[in-house]
Amino acid sequence: MQIQLTTTQPLSADTLILPIQQTDDLPEVLNALADRFNLTPAALQHDFKADFREILPLYQSEGRKTYLLGLGKELTAMIWLRAFRDLFFRQKDRLTPTVGVDLSGFDADVIESVVLGIRWGGYDLKLHSTAKPKTTEFYSEEGVLEIYITDQQQGIAEEVLHRAEAIAATHRQMLDLMNSPSNYKIPQVLADWAIASGQQHGYSVTVFDKAEIERQGLLALLSVNKGSEHPPVFIIAEYKPDNLPDAKKVGLVGKGVTFDTGGISIKPSTGMHLMKSDMGGAAAVLGTMEVAAKLRLPVHLIGIIPATENMVDGHATKPGDVIGSYLGKTIEVIDTDAEGRIILADGLGYMVRNFQPDVLIDLATLTGSVIGTLGYHAAGLFSNNDDLTSQLLKSATQTGERLWPLPLWDVYKEDIQSDVADLKNFSGKPLAGAISAAKFLEVFTESHPAWAHLDIAGMAFTDTEFGTQKNATGFGIRLLIDFLRNG
Ligand code: BES
Ligand code: MN
Ligand code: ZN
């Protein structure tokens, strides 16, 4: 499907979508529409309230069709995105090859959300189904999306469309990686993706294999990998903008656990299959690297992904074992299921020792506790820096990828004090688990002055109307791109 911007009316599309906000003027807006489509005004007002995601198809002569699409009262990026994703997902078989969307009069930024929603609406979860659904006409090569805008919007619209398409294409690949089963997604698959992406989009990617990980002394990562037949990888991606030697240096670290059984502290089997998605932090970091490089953003970005499975076998690390780490600190492994913080210890340690970024952000599907705290509606934000906190919160509001602050007070440090090692990976208590995990990570940032930890366990993989099981959201890419553009 191709996307075209147009300022000329009427649209050539046989299907037209008119997004309608629920304002006080709704009766007048509907009366004007009734006039335009030859309808009874009272009937139209009765049947369409412009509720969020409400759809009313109006049939016209010569097979033309117009959908009124309700947006509800408040217009945010996420509302636009979800309304369009929903309409295109539900109606995809009923769309004509050319579809028009009337965005005239709306803020040009809306184009980004609408394009992302429409692209996502065509996303197919059936990665491994042999009965592939036929590509619909609209989503095939011949499909065309015409976006109608005004002359005033034109200047910025091209740029917004370009950005939206860049994000949408990367986002889709991250959805595939997240939804991919672990037997198709061993750590090397993440490394191969990063290498190919770096070559295509002009950023450097170095992958440490197991031997190099041993030489480097990334002992914490190695300890989590011990029960797995697949070797770990340590991915280092670096994007530098051209001719900008003083660009701000941002370090991103993402948890890349391609499957989390819990290890010897094994998880219950109900829901364990969802742990193929325990690389949501890695997906956010890889996706952000690729989009930043595509858009040639004026920031110096470094992405680090420690990646491994967390498996059970005779070689696996056992509860009570004491392991080393890249920074030399010793860790008592109370619970082998608290493996994310262990591999992030090496990711963060390597980042601060070798790159000294101005800003350090890690993302991880780290704790069930953050889901207990914030549910599936926001990721936990932990930061020692108020400016960074407010910039990230601003991007969260802007994109609708919600974050909410949680504390890093030192009183929680006792949760990770060990009798036999420098620290332990679990307090042993079912209390404040997301916070003690963050306190654990803090130790490996070497007091970095601008660090943020995003616990995205509830946001990376969620229930939706688009599948019967939880599935990938791609959480973090839009958030971080907005942060990098404006932060
Ligand atoms: N990957 C899980 C956290 C998780 C849970 C992500 C649910 C997504 C959905 C993590 O490795 C884990 O197992 N955390 C444990 C830590 C505990 C043993 C201290 C948890 O939160 O239960
Ligand atoms: Mn775990
Ligand atoms: Zn995990």
Coordinates of C-alpha atoms and ligand atoms in Angstrom, one line a residue:
M1 CA 0.0 0.0 0.0
Q2 CA 1.2 3.4 -1.0
I3 CA 0.5 6.6 0.8
Q4 CA -0.1 9.9 -1.0
L5 CA -0.8 13.4 0.4
T6 CA -3.2 15.5 -1.6
T7 CA -4.7 19.0 -1.3
T8 CA -7.1 18.6 -4.2
Q9 CA -10.7 17.7 -3.7
P10 CA -12.6 15.6 -4.5
L11 CA -10.6 12.5 -3.6
S12 CA -10.5 9.8 -6.1
A13 CA -11.0 7.2 -3.4
D14 CA -14.0 4.9 -3.4
T15 CA -13.9 4.7 0.3
L16 CA -13.5 7.9 2.3
I17 CA -13.0 8.2 6.1
L18 CA -14.1 11.2 7.9
P19 CA -12.9 11.3 11.5
I20 CA -15.3 13.2 13.8
Q21 CA -14.7 14.5 17.2
Q22 CA -17.4 14.6 19.9
T23 CA -17.6 18.3 20.4
D24 CA -20.5 20.7 21.2
D25 CA -20.8 21.4 17.5
L26 CA -21.5 17.8 16.7
P27 CA -25.2 18.5 15.7
E28 CA -24.1 21.2 13.2
V29 CA -21.3 19.0 11.9
L30 CA -23.8 16.1 11.4
N31 CA -26.4 18.4 9.8
A32 CA -23.8 19.6 7.3
L33 CA -23.0 15.9 6.5
A34 CA -26.7 15.0 6.2
D35 CA -26.9 17.8 3.7
R36 CA -23.9 16.6 1.8
F37 CA -25.0 12.9 1.7
N38 CA -28.7 13.5 1.3
L39 CA -29.7 12.0 4.6
T40 CA -32.3 12.9 7.2
P41 CA -30.5 15.0 9.8
A42 CA -32.4 13.6 12.8
A43 CA -31.7 10.0 11.7
L44 CA -28.0 10.7 11.4
Q45 CA -27.9 12.4 14.8
H46 CA -29.7 9.5 16.3
D47 CA -27.4 6.9 14.8
F48 CA -24.0 8.5 15.2
K49 CA -22.6 9.9 18.5
A50 CA -18.9 10.2 17.6
D51 CA -18.0 7.9 20.4
F52 CA -14.4 6.7 20.4
R53 CA -14.0 4.0 17.7
E54 CA -17.7 4.3 16.6
I55 CA -18.1 3.6 12.9
L56 CA -21.0 4.4 10.6
P57 CA -20.7 3.5 6.9
L58 CA -22.7 5.6 4.5
Y59 CA -23.4 4.2 1.1
Q60 CA -23.4 6.5 -1.9
S61 CA -24.0 6.1 -5.6
E62 CA -21.5 4.3 -7.9
G63 CA -20.3 2.0 -5.1
R64 CA -18.7 4.8 -3.1
K65 CA -18.7 4.7 0.6
T66 CA -17.9 7.0 3.5
Y67 CA -17.1 5.9 7.0
L68 CA -17.8 8.3 9.8
L69 CA -15.2 7.5 12.5
G70 CA -15.9 8.6 16.0
L71 CA -12.9 9.9 18.0
G72 CA -14.6 10.7 21.3
K73 CA -14.0 13.9 23.2
E74 CA -10.3 14.1 23.7
L75 CA -7.8 14.0 20.8
T76 CA -4.5 12.5 21.7
A77 CA -1.9 10.7 19.6
M78 CA -3.0 7.4 21.0
I79 CA -6.7 8.1 20.4
W80 CA -6.0 8.8 16.7
L81 CA -3.7 5.7 16.4
R82 CA -6.2 3.3 18.1
A83 CA -9.3 4.6 16.3
F84 CA -7.6 4.1 12.9
R85 CA -6.0 0.8 13.8
D86 CA -9.3 -0.5 14.9
L87 CA -11.3 0.7 11.9
F88 CA -8.7 -0.7 9.4
F89 CA -8.3 -3.9 11.3
R90 CA -12.1 -4.6 11.5
Q91 CA -13.0 -3.3 8.0
K92 CA -10.0 -4.4 6.0
D93 CA -11.9 -6.9 3.9
R94 CA -14.5 -4.2 3.0
L95 CA -12.1 -1.5 1.9
T96 CA -11.7 -0.5 -1.7
P97 CA -8.2 -0.5 -3.2
T98 CA -8.0 3.2 -2.8
V99 CA -9.0 4.7 0.5
G100 CA -9.1 8.4 1.4
V101 CA -8.8 9.9 4.8
D102 CA -9.8 13.5 5.4
L103 CA -7.4 15.1 7.8
S104 CA -7.9 18.7 6.6
G105 CA -8.0 21.1 9.5
F106 CA -6.3 18.8 12.0
D107 CA -2.8 19.3 13.4
A108 CA -0.2 17.9 11.0
D109 CA 1.2 15.7 13.7
V110 CA -2.0 13.7 13.5
I111 CA -0.8 12.3 10.2
E112 CA 1.8 10.3 12.1
S113 CA -0.7 8.6 14.4
V114 CA -3.1 7.9 11.6
V115 CA -0.5 6.3 9.4
L116 CA 0.9 4.2 12.3
G117 CA -2.7 3.1 13.1
I118 CA -3.5 2.2 9.5
R119 CA -0.2 0.3 9.0
W120 CA -0.7 -1.5 12.3
G121 CA -4.3 -2.4 11.4
G122 CA -2.9 -4.4 8.5
Y123 CA -0.6 -6.3 10.8
D124 CA -1.0 -10.1 10.7
L125 CA -0.2 -12.1 13.8
K126 CA -0.3 -15.4 11.9
L127 CA 3.5 -15.6 11.5
H128 CA 3.5 -19.4 11.3
S129 CA 0.0 -20.3 10.1
T130 CA 0.0 -22.4 6.9
A131 CA -3.5 -21.0 6.0
K132 CA -2.4 -17.4 5.3
P133 CA -5.3 -15.0 5.0
K134 CA -5.3 -13.4 1.5
T135 CA -3.9 -9.9 1.5
T136 CA -6.8 -7.6 1.1
E137 CA -6.9 -5.3 -1.9
F138 CA -6.1 -2.2 0.1
Y139 CA -3.1 -3.7 1.9
S140 CA -1.7 -5.2 -1.3
E141 CA 0.9 -3.6 -3.6
E142 CA -1.9 -1.9 -5.6
G143 CA -3.5 -0.3 -2.5
V144 CA -3.4 3.5 -2.1
L145 CA -4.1 5.6 0.9
E146 CA -4.9 9.2 0.0
I147 CA -4.6 11.7 2.9
Y148 CA -6.4 14.9 2.3
I149 CA -4.8 17.9 3.9
T150 CA -5.1 21.7 3.4
D151 CA -2.5 23.9 1.8
Q152 CA -1.4 25.2 5.2
Q153 CA -0.6 21.7 6.4
Q154 CA 1.4 20.9 3.3
G155 CA 4.8 22.1 4.3
I156 CA 5.2 19.9 7.4
A157 CA 3.0 17.0 6.2
E158 CA 5.7 15.4 3.9
E159 CA 8.1 15.4 6.8
V160 CA 5.6 13.9 9.2
L161 CA 4.6 11.2 6.7
H162 CA 8.2 10.3 6.1
R163 CA 8.7 9.9 9.9
A164 CA 5.5 7.9 10.3
E165 CA 6.5 5.5 7.5
A166 CA 10.0 5.1 9.1
I167 CA 8.5 4.3 12.5
A168 CA 5.8 2.0 11.1
A169 CA 8.2 -0.2 9.1
T170 CA 10.5 -0.7 12.0
H171 CA 7.6 -1.1 14.5
R172 CA 6.2 -3.9 12.4
Q173 CA 9.5 -5.8 12.5
M174 CA 9.7 -5.4 16.2
L175 CA 6.2 -6.8 16.5
D176 CA 7.3 -9.8 14.5
L177 CA 10.4 -10.3 16.7
M178 CA 8.3 -10.0 19.9
N179 CA 5.5 -12.4 18.7
S180 CA 8.1 -14.8 17.3
P181 CA 8.3 -18.1 19.3
S182 CA 11.5 -18.8 21.2
N183 CA 12.4 -21.7 18.9
Y184 CA 12.6 -19.2 16.1
K185 CA 14.2 -16.5 18.2
I186 CA 17.5 -17.6 19.9
P187 CA 19.8 -14.8 20.9
Q188 CA 21.7 -15.0 17.6
V189 CA 18.5 -14.0 15.8
L190 CA 18.5 -10.7 17.6
A191 CA 22.2 -10.2 16.7
D192 CA 21.5 -11.1 13.0
W193 CA 18.7 -8.6 12.9
A194 CA 20.8 -5.9 14.4
I195 CA 23.7 -6.5 12.0
A196 CA 21.4 -6.5 8.9
S197 CA 19.7 -3.3 10.1
G198 CA 23.0 -1.5 10.8
Q199 CA 24.2 -2.4 7.3
Q200 CA 21.0 -1.2 5.7
H201 CA 20.6 2.0 7.7
G202 CA 24.1 3.2 8.3
Y203 CA 25.0 2.5 11.9
S204 CA 27.7 0.2 13.4
V205 CA 26.9 -3.1 15.1
T206 CA 29.3 -5.2 17.0
V207 CA 28.3 -8.6 18.4
F208 CA 30.3 -10.4 21.1
D209 CA 29.9 -14.2 20.8
K210 CA 30.3 -16.4 23.8
A211 CA 34.1 -16.6 23.6
E212 CA 34.3 -12.8 23.5
I213 CA 31.8 -12.5 26.3
E214 CA 34.1 -14.7 28.4
R215 CA 37.1 -12.7 27.4
Q216 CA 35.4 -9.4 28.3
G217 CA 34.3 -10.8 31.7
L218 CA 30.6 -10.4 31.3
L219 CA 30.1 -13.0 34.0
A220 CA 26.6 -12.0 35.0
L221 CA 25.3 -12.6 31.5
L222 CA 27.2 -15.9 31.3
S223 CA 25.7 -17.1 34.6
V224 CA 22.1 -16.7 33.3
N225 CA 23.1 -18.5 30.1
K226 CA 24.5 -21.5 31.8
G227 CA 21.3 -23.6 31.5
S228 CA 20.8 -22.9 27.8
E229 CA 22.1 -24.8 24.8
H230 CA 22.1 -21.6 22.8
P231 CA 25.1 -19.3 23.4
P232 CA 24.5 -15.7 24.6
V233 CA 25.2 -12.6 22.5
F234 CA 26.1 -9.1 23.6
I235 CA 25.1 -6.6 21.0
I236 CA 26.6 -3.1 20.8
A237 CA 25.0 -0.8 18.2
E238 CA 26.2 2.8 17.6
Y239 CA 24.7 5.5 15.5
K240 CA 26.6 8.8 15.1
P241 CA 25.1 11.7 13.2
D242 CA 27.2 13.1 10.4
N243 CA 29.1 16.3 11.1
L244 CA 27.9 16.7 14.7
P245 CA 30.9 15.8 16.9
D246 CA 29.2 17.4 19.9
A247 CA 25.9 15.7 19.7
K248 CA 24.4 14.5 23.0
K249 CA 25.4 10.9 23.7
V250 CA 22.4 8.7 24.8
G251 CA 23.0 5.2 26.0
L252 CA 20.2 2.6 25.7
V253 CA 20.3 -0.8 27.4
G254 CA 17.6 -3.4 26.6
K255 CA 16.8 -6.7 28.3
G256 CA 17.1 -9.5 25.7
V257 CA 15.8 -12.6 27.3
T258 CA 14.5 -14.7 24.4
F259 CA 12.8 -17.1 26.8
D260 CA 12.4 -17.0 30.5
T261 CA 11.5 -20.3 32.2
G262 CA 12.6 -18.8 35.5
G263 CA 15.6 -21.2 35.5
I264 CA 15.9 -23.5 38.5
S265 CA 13.4 -21.2 40.3
I266 CA 11.1 -22.4 37.6
K267 CA 7.9 -20.5 36.8
P268 CA 4.5 -22.1 37.0
S269 CA 3.4 -23.5 33.6
T270 CA 0.3 -21.3 33.2
G271 CA 1.3 -18.4 31.1
M272 CA 4.9 -19.4 30.8
H273 CA 4.5 -19.4 27.0
L274 CA 4.2 -15.6 27.2
M275 CA 7.8 -15.4 28.3
K276 CA 8.9 -15.6 24.7
S277 CA 8.3 -11.8 24.9
D278 CA 10.9 -11.2 27.6
M279 CA 13.0 -9.3 25.1
G280 CA 10.7 -6.3 24.9
G281 CA 13.4 -4.0 26.2
A282 CA 15.7 -5.3 23.4
A283 CA 13.0 -4.7 20.8
A284 CA 12.5 -1.1 22.0
V285 CA 16.2 -0.4 21.9
L286 CA 16.8 -2.1 18.5
G287 CA 13.7 -0.4 17.0
T288 CA 14.8 3.0 18.3
M289 CA 18.3 2.6 17.0
E290 CA 17.0 1.8 13.5
V291 CA 14.4 4.6 13.4
A292 CA 17.0 7.1 14.7
A293 CA 19.4 6.1 12.0
K294 CA 16.8 6.2 9.3
L295 CA 15.8 9.7 10.3
R296 CA 19.4 10.8 10.9
L297 CA 18.4 12.3 14.2
P298 CA 21.1 14.7 15.6
V299 CA 22.0 12.5 18.6
H300 CA 24.8 10.1 19.2
L301 CA 23.1 6.8 20.2
I302 CA 24.6 3.7 21.7
G303 CA 22.4 0.6 22.2
I304 CA 23.5 -2.4 24.2
I305 CA 21.6 -5.7 24.3
P306 CA 22.7 -8.5 26.5
A307 CA 20.7 -11.5 25.2
T308 CA 20.3 -15.1 26.4
E309 CA 17.7 -17.6 27.3
N310 CA 17.0 -18.4 31.0
M311 CA 16.7 -22.2 31.0
V312 CA 16.8 -25.2 33.3
D313 CA 19.3 -28.0 33.1
G314 CA 22.1 -29.6 35.0
H315 CA 24.4 -26.8 34.3
A316 CA 22.1 -24.0 35.2
T317 CA 22.9 -21.5 38.0
K318 CA 21.3 -22.6 41.3
P319 CA 19.6 -20.5 43.9
G320 CA 22.2 -19.4 46.5
D321 CA 25.1 -19.4 43.9
V322 CA 27.3 -16.4 43.9
I323 CA 28.4 -15.1 40.6
G324 CA 30.6 -12.3 39.3
S325 CA 29.9 -9.4 37.0
Y326 CA 31.5 -7.1 34.5
L327 CA 32.1 -4.4 37.1
G328 CA 33.6 -7.0 39.5
K329 CA 30.8 -6.9 42.0
T330 CA 29.6 -10.3 43.3
I331 CA 25.9 -11.2 43.2
E332 CA 24.2 -13.8 45.4
V333 CA 21.5 -15.4 43.2
I334 CA 18.6 -15.9 45.6
D335 CA 16.1 -16.5 42.8
T336 CA 17.2 -17.5 39.3
D337 CA 13.9 -16.0 37.9
A338 CA 15.2 -12.5 38.7
E339 CA 17.5 -12.9 35.7
G340 CA 16.7 -9.7 33.9
R341 CA 18.5 -7.5 36.5
I342 CA 21.5 -9.8 36.3
I343 CA 22.1 -9.5 32.6
L344 CA 21.3 -5.8 32.8
A345 CA 24.0 -5.4 35.4
D346 CA 26.5 -6.3 32.7
G347 CA 24.7 -4.2 30.0
L348 CA 24.8 -1.1 32.2
G349 CA 28.3 -1.8 33.6
Y350 CA 29.7 -2.2 30.1
M351 CA 27.9 1.0 28.9
V352 CA 29.1 3.3 31.7
R353 CA 32.7 1.9 31.6
N354 CA 33.1 2.1 27.9
F355 CA 30.9 4.9 26.6
Q356 CA 30.2 7.4 29.4
P357 CA 26.8 8.5 27.8
D358 CA 25.3 11.9 28.9
V359 CA 22.0 10.1 29.4
L360 CA 21.5 6.5 30.3
I361 CA 18.2 4.7 29.8
D362 CA 17.4 1.0 30.3
L363 CA 14.2 -0.8 29.3
A364 CA 13.2 -4.2 30.5
T365 CA 10.3 -6.5 31.0
L366 CA 11.7 -6.7 34.5
T367 CA 9.1 -7.5 37.1
G368 CA 5.6 -8.9 37.6
S369 CA 5.5 -6.4 40.5
V370 CA 5.3 -3.4 38.2
I371 CA 2.1 -5.0 36.7
G372 CA 0.7 -5.4 40.2
T373 CA 1.4 -1.7 40.7
L374 CA 0.4 0.0 37.5
G375 CA -1.4 -2.8 35.7
Y376 CA -1.3 -2.8 31.9
H377 CA -1.7 0.9 31.5
A378 CA 1.7 2.4 32.3
A379 CA 5.4 1.4 32.6
G380 CA 7.3 2.2 35.8
L381 CA 9.7 5.0 35.5
F382 CA 12.7 5.2 37.9
S383 CA 15.1 8.0 37.6
N384 CA 17.6 9.9 39.7
N385 CA 17.3 13.0 37.5
D386 CA 14.3 15.4 37.6
D387 CA 15.0 16.9 34.2
L388 CA 15.2 13.5 32.6
T389 CA 12.0 12.4 34.4
S390 CA 10.1 15.4 33.1
Q391 CA 11.3 15.0 29.6
L392 CA 10.4 11.3 29.6
L393 CA 7.0 12.0 31.1
K394 CA 6.4 14.7 28.4
S395 CA 7.2 12.2 25.7
A396 CA 4.9 9.6 27.4
T397 CA 2.0 12.1 27.4
Q398 CA 2.8 13.1 23.8
T399 CA 2.9 9.5 22.4
G400 CA 0.4 7.9 24.8
E401 CA 3.0 5.3 25.8
R402 CA 2.4 6.0 29.4
L403 CA 5.1 6.1 32.1
W404 CA 4.6 6.8 35.8
P405 CA 7.3 7.6 38.4
L406 CA 8.2 5.2 41.2
P407 CA 10.8 5.9 43.9
L408 CA 14.4 5.0 44.2
W409 CA 14.8 5.8 47.9
D410 CA 17.8 4.3 49.7
V411 CA 15.5 2.7 52.3
Y412 CA 14.8 0.0 49.7
K413 CA 18.5 -0.8 49.5
E414 CA 18.3 -3.3 52.4
D415 CA 16.2 -5.5 50.1
I416 CA 19.3 -6.3 48.1
Q417 CA 21.9 -6.6 50.9
S418 CA 23.6 -10.0 50.9
D419 CA 25.3 -11.7 53.8
V420 CA 27.8 -13.5 51.5
A421 CA 28.2 -11.3 48.4
D422 CA 28.2 -7.6 47.4
L423 CA 24.5 -7.8 46.8
K424 CA 21.7 -10.2 46.2
N425 CA 19.2 -10.3 43.4
F426 CA 16.0 -10.8 45.3
S427 CA 14.7 -9.7 48.8
G428 CA 12.8 -12.9 49.3
K429 CA 9.7 -10.9 50.1
P430 CA 6.6 -10.3 47.8
L431 CA 6.9 -6.5 48.5
A432 CA 8.0 -3.6 46.3
G433 CA 9.6 -5.9 43.8
A434 CA 9.8 -3.3 41.0
I435 CA 11.6 -0.9 43.3
S436 CA 14.1 -3.4 44.7
A437 CA 14.9 -4.4 41.1
A438 CA 15.5 -0.8 40.2
K439 CA 17.8 -0.4 43.3
F440 CA 19.7 -3.5 42.1
L441 CA 20.3 -1.9 38.7
E442 CA 21.3 1.4 40.2
V443 CA 24.4 -0.3 41.7
F444 CA 25.6 -1.0 38.1
T445 CA 25.2 2.5 36.8
E446 CA 28.2 3.7 38.9
S447 CA 26.2 6.7 40.1
H448 CA 25.5 8.0 36.6
P449 CA 23.9 11.4 37.1
A450 CA 21.1 11.0 34.4
W451 CA 19.8 7.5 34.5
A452 CA 16.3 6.2 33.9
H453 CA 15.0 2.7 34.2
L454 CA 11.7 1.8 32.5
D455 CA 10.1 -1.4 33.7
I456 CA 7.9 -2.2 30.7
A457 CA 6.7 -5.7 31.9
G458 CA 3.0 -4.7 31.6
M459 CA 3.3 -2.8 28.4
A460 CA 5.4 -4.8 25.9
F461 CA 2.9 -7.7 25.5
T462 CA -0.8 -7.2 26.2
D463 CA -4.3 -8.4 25.6
T464 CA -5.9 -6.7 22.6
E465 CA -9.0 -7.2 20.4
F466 CA -6.6 -8.2 17.7
G467 CA -5.7 -11.7 19.0
T468 CA -6.8 -14.3 21.4
Q469 CA -3.5 -14.2 23.4
K470 CA -1.4 -11.4 24.6
N471 CA 0.6 -10.0 21.7
A472 CA 3.3 -7.4 21.0
T473 CA 2.8 -3.7 21.3
G474 CA 6.2 -2.4 20.2
F475 CA 6.1 -0.2 23.3
G476 CA 9.0 2.2 23.7
I477 CA 9.9 3.1 20.1
R478 CA 7.6 6.0 19.7
L479 CA 8.3 7.1 23.2
L480 CA 12.1 7.1 22.8
I481 CA 12.0 8.7 19.3
D482 CA 9.9 11.5 20.7
F483 CA 12.3 11.9 23.6
L484 CA 15.3 11.9 21.2
R485 CA 13.7 14.5 19.0
N486 CA 12.6 16.8 21.7
G487 CA 14.6 15.9 24.8
Ligands
BES1 N1 10.4 -11.6 32.9 C1 10.0 -11.6 34.2 C2 9.0 -10.4 34.6 C3 7.7 -10.4 33.8 C4 6.6 -10.9 34.4 C5 7.6 -9.9 32.6 C6 5.4 -10.9 33.8 C7 6.4 -9.8 31.9 C8 5.3 -10.3 32.5 C9 11.2 -11.5 35.2 O1 12.3 -12.1 34.8 C10 10.8 -12.2 36.5 O2 10.6 -13.4 36.4 N2 10.6 -11.5 37.5 C11 10.3 -12.0 38.8 C12 11.3 -11.5 39.8 C13 11.1 -12.2 41.1 C14 11.5 -13.6 41.1 C15 12.0 -11.4 42.1 C16 8.9 -11.5 39.1 O3 8.6 -10.3 38.9 O4 8.1 -12.3 39.6
MN2 MN 12.4 -14.1 35.3
ZN3 ZN 12.6 -12.3 32.7

